[in-house]
PDB file of C-alpha atoms in Angstrom:
ATOM      1  CA  MET A  25     -38.689   6.389 -46.149  1.00 59.00           C
ATOM      2  CA  PHE A  26     -40.623   4.454 -43.539  1.00 62.00           C
ATOM      3  CA  GLU A  27     -40.182   0.739 -43.360  1.00 73.00           C
ATOM      4  CA  SER A  28     -43.148  -1.552 -43.011  1.00 69.00           C
ATOM      5  CA  VAL A  29     -44.010  -1.852 -39.323  1.00 69.00           C
ATOM      6  CA  GLN A  30     -45.568  -5.008 -37.919  1.00 73.00           C
ATOM      7  CA  GLU A  31     -48.351  -5.228 -35.354  1.00 78.00           C
ATOM      8  CA  ASN A  32     -47.238  -5.115 -31.729  1.00 75.00           C
ATOM      9  CA  PRO A  33     -46.007  -8.673 -31.061  1.00 72.00           C
ATOM     10  CA  TYR A  34     -46.548  -8.215 -27.292  1.00 76.00           C
ATOM     11  CA  PRO A  35     -50.087  -6.895 -26.843  1.00 77.00           C
ATOM     12  CA  ASP A  36     -51.675  -6.503 -23.426  1.00 81.00           C
ATOM     13  CA  THR A  37     -54.320  -9.016 -22.465  1.00 79.00           C
ATOM     14  CA  HIS A  38     -57.175  -8.706 -19.976  1.00 78.00           C
ATOM     15  CA  THR A  39     -57.757 -12.416 -19.375  1.00 76.00           C
ATOM     16  CA  VAL A  40     -55.817 -15.500 -18.370  1.00 76.00           C
ATOM     17  CA  GLY A  41     -55.458 -18.068 -21.151  1.00 73.00           C
ATOM     18  CA  GLU A  42     -55.480 -15.440 -23.888  1.00 77.00           C
ATOM     19  CA  GLY A  43     -52.275 -13.796 -25.075  1.00 79.00           C
ATOM     20  CA  PRO A  44     -49.047 -14.161 -23.124  1.00 86.00           C
ATOM     21  CA  GLU A  45     -48.895 -16.319 -20.032  1.00 89.00           C
ATOM     22  CA  PRO A  46     -49.042 -14.175 -16.869  1.00 92.00           C
ATOM     23  CA  HIS A  47     -45.784 -13.899 -14.960  1.00 94.00           C
ATOM     24  CA  PRO A  48     -45.847 -16.186 -11.854  1.00 95.00           C
ATOM     25  CA  LEU A  49     -45.497 -13.158  -9.522  1.00 95.00           C
ATOM     26  CA  LEU A  50     -48.913 -11.941 -10.738  1.00 95.00           C
ATOM     27  CA  ARG A  51     -50.789 -14.916  -9.232  1.00 93.00           C
ATOM     28  CA  PRO A  52     -52.111 -12.923  -6.221  1.00 94.00           C
ATOM     29  CA  VAL A  53     -53.559 -10.181  -8.471  1.00 95.00           C
ATOM     30  CA  LEU A  54     -54.860 -12.257 -11.402  1.00 94.00           C
ATOM     31  CA  PRO A  55     -58.491 -11.732 -10.248  1.00 95.00           C
ATOM     32  CA  LEU A  56     -58.009  -8.011 -11.061  1.00 96.00           C
ATOM     33  CA  LEU A  57     -57.395  -8.721 -14.761  1.00 95.00           C
ATOM     34  CA  GLY A  58     -60.169  -7.426 -16.960  1.00 95.00           C
ATOM     35  CA  ARG A  59     -62.474  -4.504 -17.480  1.00 97.00           C
ATOM     36  CA  TRP A  60     -64.607  -3.333 -14.561  1.00 98.00           C
ATOM     37  CA  HIS A  61     -67.536  -0.923 -14.589  1.00 98.00           C
ATOM     38  CA  GLY A  62     -69.628   0.492 -11.777  1.00 98.00           C
ATOM     39  CA  ARG A  63     -70.957   3.410  -9.808  1.00 98.00           C
ATOM     40  CA  GLY A  64     -69.742   5.249  -6.789  1.00 98.00           C
ATOM     41  CA  GLN A  65     -70.322   8.088  -4.397  1.00 98.00           C
ATOM     42  CA  GLY A  66     -67.898  10.700  -3.187  1.00 98.00           C
ATOM     43  CA  GLN A  67     -67.625  13.456  -0.674  1.00 98.00           C
ATOM     44  CA  TYR A  68     -64.980  15.643   0.915  1.00 98.00           C
ATOM     45  CA  PRO A  69     -65.192  18.496   3.444  1.00 97.00           C
ATOM     46  CA  THR A  70     -63.961  21.059   0.907  1.00 96.00           C
ATOM     47  CA  LEU A  71     -66.758  20.209  -1.579  1.00 95.00           C
ATOM     48  CA  GLU A  72     -70.153  21.897  -1.431  1.00 95.00           C
ATOM     49  CA  GLU A  73     -72.057  18.642  -1.904  1.00 96.00           C
ATOM     50  CA  ASP A  74     -71.640  14.896  -2.287  1.00 97.00           C
ATOM     51  CA  PHE A  75     -71.506  13.518  -5.829  1.00 98.00           C
ATOM     52  CA  ARG A  76     -72.234  10.343  -7.805  1.00 98.00           C
ATOM     53  CA  TYR A  77     -70.147   8.945 -10.616  1.00 98.00           C
ATOM     54  CA  GLU A  78     -69.575   5.994 -12.921  1.00 98.00           C
ATOM     55  CA  GLN A  79     -66.153   4.486 -13.367  1.00 98.00           C
ATOM     56  CA  GLU A  80     -64.278   2.066 -15.618  1.00 98.00           C
ATOM     57  CA  LEU A  81     -61.130   0.281 -14.456  1.00 97.00           C
ATOM     58  CA  THR A  82     -58.906  -1.818 -16.701  1.00 97.00           C
ATOM     59  CA  PHE A  83     -56.158  -4.169 -15.571  1.00 97.00           C
ATOM     60  CA  SER A  84     -54.025  -5.940 -18.192  1.00 96.00           C
ATOM     61  CA  HIS A  85     -50.583  -7.533 -18.605  1.00 95.00           C
ATOM     62  CA  ASP A  86     -48.076  -8.418 -21.307  1.00 93.00           C
ATOM     63  CA  GLY A  87     -46.410 -11.389 -19.594  1.00 93.00           C
ATOM     64  CA  ARG A  88     -44.014  -9.385 -17.433  1.00 93.00           C
ATOM     65  CA  PRO A  89     -44.365  -9.090 -13.607  1.00 94.00           C
ATOM     66  CA  PHE A  90     -46.635  -6.051 -13.520  1.00 96.00           C
ATOM     67  CA  LEU A  91     -50.177  -5.021 -14.393  1.00 97.00           C
ATOM     68  CA  ARG A  92     -51.070  -2.020 -16.515  1.00 97.00           C
ATOM     69  CA  TYR A  93     -53.874  -0.021 -14.898  1.00 98.00           C
ATOM     70  CA  GLU A  94     -56.189   2.644 -16.259  1.00 98.00           C
ATOM     71  CA  ALA A  95     -59.216   4.304 -14.695  1.00 98.00           C
ATOM     72  CA  ARG A  96     -61.654   6.922 -15.877  1.00 98.00           C
ATOM     73  CA  ALA A  97     -64.739   8.327 -14.230  1.00 98.00           C
ATOM     74  CA  TRP A  98     -67.562  10.723 -15.073  1.00 98.00           C
ATOM     75  CA  LEU A  99     -70.092  12.487 -12.904  1.00 98.00           C
ATOM     76  CA  ILE A 100     -73.731  11.402 -13.174  1.00 98.00           C
ATOM     77  CA  ASP A 101     -77.007  12.921 -12.037  1.00 97.00           C
ATOM     78  CA  GLY A 102     -79.634  11.287  -9.829  1.00 94.00           C
ATOM     79  CA  SER A 103     -81.063   9.307 -12.764  1.00 96.00           C
ATOM     80  CA  GLY A 104     -77.614   8.070 -13.854  1.00 96.00           C
ATOM     81  CA  ALA A 105     -77.278  10.368 -16.878  1.00 97.00           C
ATOM     82  CA  PRO A 106     -73.694  11.492 -17.543  1.00 97.00           C
ATOM     83  CA  LEU A 107     -72.938  15.130 -16.623  1.00 98.00           C
ATOM     84  CA  ARG A 108     -69.230  15.581 -17.424  1.00 97.00           C
ATOM     85  CA  PRO A 109     -65.875  13.797 -17.334  1.00 98.00           C
ATOM     86  CA  ALA A 110     -64.293  13.528 -13.877  1.00 97.00           C
ATOM     87  CA  SER A 111     -61.045  11.790 -12.930  1.00 96.00           C
ATOM     88  CA  ARG A 112     -58.538   9.805 -14.977  1.00 97.00           C
ATOM     89  CA  GLU A 113     -55.437   7.957 -13.910  1.00 98.00           C
ATOM     90  CA  ALA A 114     -53.026   5.450 -15.359  1.00 98.00           C
ATOM     91  CA  GLY A 115     -50.181   3.453 -13.979  1.00 98.00           C
ATOM     92  CA  TRP A 116     -48.515   0.191 -13.090  1.00 98.00           C
ATOM     93  CA  TRP A 117     -49.007  -2.392 -10.333  1.00 98.00           C
ATOM     94  CA  ARG A 118     -45.927  -4.452  -9.525  1.00 97.00           C
ATOM     95  CA  VAL A 119     -46.059  -7.535  -7.281  1.00 95.00           C
ATOM     96  CA  THR A 120     -42.896  -8.367  -5.355  1.00 93.00           C
ATOM     97  CA  PRO A 121     -41.776 -11.920  -4.447  1.00 91.00           C
ATOM     98  CA  ASP A 122     -43.236 -11.558  -0.917  1.00 90.00           C
ATOM     99  CA  ALA A 123     -46.655 -10.596  -2.416  1.00 84.00           C
ATOM    100  CA  SER A 124     -46.373  -6.963  -1.448  1.00 95.00           C
ATOM    101  CA  LEU A 125     -47.296  -4.302  -3.989  1.00 97.00           C
ATOM    102  CA  GLU A 126     -45.608  -1.286  -5.505  1.00 98.00           C
ATOM    103  CA  VAL A 127     -47.957   0.943  -7.484  1.00 98.00           C
ATOM    104  CA  VAL A 128     -47.284   4.069  -9.544  1.00 98.00           C
ATOM    105  CA  LEU A 129     -50.250   6.213 -10.664  1.00 98.00           C
ATOM    106  CA  ALA A 130     -50.240   9.413 -12.706  1.00 98.00           C
ATOM    107  CA  HIS A 131     -53.131  11.851 -13.053  1.00 98.00           C
ATOM    108  CA  PRO A 132     -53.560  14.448 -15.829  1.00 98.00           C
ATOM    109  CA  THR A 133     -54.099  17.056 -13.080  1.00 97.00           C
ATOM    110  CA  GLY A 134     -50.382  17.014 -12.226  1.00 98.00           C
ATOM    111  CA  ILE A 135     -50.341  14.427  -9.442  1.00 98.00           C
ATOM    112  CA  VAL A 136     -48.085  11.344  -9.377  1.00 98.00           C
ATOM    113  CA  GLU A 137     -48.467   8.875  -6.519  1.00 98.00           C
ATOM    114  CA  THR A 138     -46.284   5.949  -5.500  1.00 98.00           C
ATOM    115  CA  TYR A 139     -47.970   3.373  -3.285  1.00 98.00           C
ATOM    116  CA  VAL A 140     -46.879   0.377  -1.266  1.00 98.00           C
ATOM    117  CA  GLY A 141     -49.256  -2.261  -0.028  1.00 98.00           C
ATOM    118  CA  ARG A 142     -50.183  -5.844   0.653  1.00 96.00           C
ATOM    119  CA  ILE A 143     -52.397  -8.520  -0.804  1.00 95.00           C
ATOM    120  CA  SER A 144     -54.304 -10.665   1.663  1.00 93.00           C
ATOM    121  CA  GLY A 145     -56.569 -13.167  -0.100  1.00 91.00           C
ATOM    122  CA  THR A 146     -59.384 -11.141  -1.699  1.00 95.00           C
ATOM    123  CA  GLU A 147     -58.315  -7.851  -0.099  1.00 97.00           C
ATOM    124  CA  ILE A 148     -55.707  -5.384  -1.307  1.00 97.00           C
ATOM    125  CA  GLU A 149     -54.612  -2.336   0.654  1.00 98.00           C
ATOM    126  CA  ILE A 150     -52.255   0.286  -0.751  1.00 98.00           C
ATOM    127  CA  GLU A 151     -51.214   3.641   0.657  1.00 98.00           C
ATOM    128  CA  THR A 152     -49.035   6.383  -0.675  1.00 98.00           C
ATOM    129  CA  LYS A 153     -45.346   6.329   0.016  1.00 98.00           C
ATOM    130  CA  ASP A 154     -44.816   9.569  -1.924  1.00 98.00           C
ATOM    131  CA  VAL A 155     -46.948  12.153  -3.718  1.00 98.00           C
ATOM    132  CA  SER A 156     -45.392  14.486  -6.304  1.00 98.00           C
ATOM    133  CA  LEU A 157     -47.197  17.560  -7.594  1.00 98.00           C
ATOM    134  CA  THR A 158     -46.686  19.899 -10.516  1.00 98.00           C
ATOM    135  CA  PRO A 159     -46.779  23.620  -9.593  1.00 98.00           C
ATOM    136  CA  LEU A 160     -50.493  23.996 -10.447  1.00 97.00           C
ATOM    137  CA  ALA A 161     -51.723  20.671  -9.048  1.00 98.00           C
ATOM    138  CA  LYS A 162     -54.180  20.521  -6.157  1.00 96.00           C
ATOM    139  CA  GLU A 163     -52.417  19.769  -2.868  1.00 97.00           C
ATOM    140  CA  VAL A 164     -52.708  16.042  -2.099  1.00 98.00           C
ATOM    141  CA  THR A 165     -50.488  14.777   0.713  1.00 98.00           C
ATOM    142  CA  ALA A 166     -51.625  11.149   1.141  1.00 98.00           C
ATOM    143  CA  THR A 167     -54.125   8.586  -0.121  1.00 98.00           C
ATOM    144  CA  ARG A 168     -55.094   5.054   0.840  1.00 98.00           C
ATOM    145  CA  ARG A 169     -57.105   2.557  -1.217  1.00 98.00           C
ATOM    146  CA  HIS A 170     -58.751  -0.674  -0.128  1.00 98.00           C
ATOM    147  CA  TYR A 171     -59.892  -3.164  -2.802  1.00 98.00           C
ATOM    148  CA  THR A 172     -62.209  -6.063  -1.941  1.00 98.00           C
ATOM    149  CA  LEU A 173     -62.836  -8.757  -4.580  1.00 97.00           C
ATOM    150  CA  GLY A 174     -65.530 -11.420  -4.745  1.00 93.00           C
ATOM    151  CA  ALA A 175     -67.618 -13.283  -7.346  1.00 90.00           C
ATOM    152  CA  GLY A 176     -66.962 -10.921 -10.262  1.00 92.00           C
ATOM    153  CA  GLU A 177     -67.409  -7.818  -8.118  1.00 97.00           C
ATOM    154  CA  MET A 178     -64.973  -5.293  -6.683  1.00 98.00           C
ATOM    155  CA  THR A 179     -65.419  -2.580  -4.077  1.00 98.00           C
ATOM    156  CA  VAL A 180     -62.877   0.234  -3.860  1.00 98.00           C
ATOM    157  CA  VAL A 181     -62.735   2.561  -0.853  1.00 98.00           C
ATOM    158  CA  HIS A 182     -60.472   5.576  -1.350  1.00 98.00           C
ATOM    159  CA  ASP A 183     -59.312   7.833   1.494  1.00 98.00           C
ATOM    160  CA  MET A 184     -57.483  11.098   0.847  1.00 98.00           C
ATOM    161  CA  ALA A 185     -55.584  13.857   2.677  1.00 98.00           C
ATOM    162  CA  ALA A 186     -55.715  17.023   0.572  1.00 98.00           C
ATOM    163  CA  VAL A 187     -56.013  20.809   0.669  1.00 97.00           C
ATOM    164  CA  GLY A 188     -55.274  21.013   4.376  1.00 97.00           C
ATOM    165  CA  GLN A 189     -57.585  18.165   5.411  1.00 98.00           C
ATOM    166  CA  PRO A 190     -56.409  15.004   7.250  1.00 98.00           C
ATOM    167  CA  LEU A 191     -56.652  11.530   5.710  1.00 98.00           C
ATOM    168  CA  GLN A 192     -60.356  10.641   5.509  1.00 98.00           C
ATOM    169  CA  HIS A 193     -62.969   8.908   3.371  1.00 98.00           C
ATOM    170  CA  HIS A 194     -63.389  10.328  -0.137  1.00 98.00           C
ATOM    171  CA  LEU A 195     -64.818   7.695  -2.533  1.00 98.00           C
ATOM    172  CA  THR A 196     -66.568   4.321  -2.539  1.00 98.00           C
ATOM    173  CA  THR A 197     -67.058   2.496  -5.834  1.00 98.00           C
ATOM    174  CA  ARG A 198     -68.792  -0.825  -6.540  1.00 98.00           C
ATOM    175  CA  LEU A 199     -67.822  -2.426  -9.837  1.00 98.00           C
ATOM    176  CA  ARG A 200     -68.660  -5.566 -11.789  1.00 98.00           C
ATOM    177  CA  LYS A 201     -66.313  -7.368 -14.119  1.00 96.00           C
ATOM    178  CA  ARG A 202     -67.303  -7.034 -17.746  1.00 94.00           C
ATOM    179  CA  PRO A 203     -67.356 -10.166 -19.898  1.00 86.00           C
ATOM    180  CA  SER A 204     -64.190 -10.547 -22.009  1.00 70.00           C
TER     181      SER A 204
END
């Protein structure tokens, strides 16, 4: 027989002042907390044409010294109508005592990336330390991401080295923080 199970006593929260107190190491990344939504553009030499997309990012915590991260995107047409799902990724952002970052991201396409990076005021830069691929995953050898925060907005620039191409620009997304 199953015993009665209680609600999760340690839920994630997307805001400061609600739920558990953020761990002190998270101070440099607290502006990331929340749900973000926006649009972006992408291109890559191996693609026939540039593309537009919408994206949602979510950063939350449960009081420990890391953020939970999730992102999903879908392609849109010229009028902004959704065409089909695009990328998804989930992972963890860990801040070290010297305010550097360690990030682990997993993609359902068989790619797992570990990043290292730095926080400098309203700018965050991370780049891959390692990329692991399942046998059928697309070849990705390196990525770099630059996050710029300001007044409830975030810009993410994503560079990628994949399928025989050197590290170069791939995506730019502009997001706004959603009200809690």
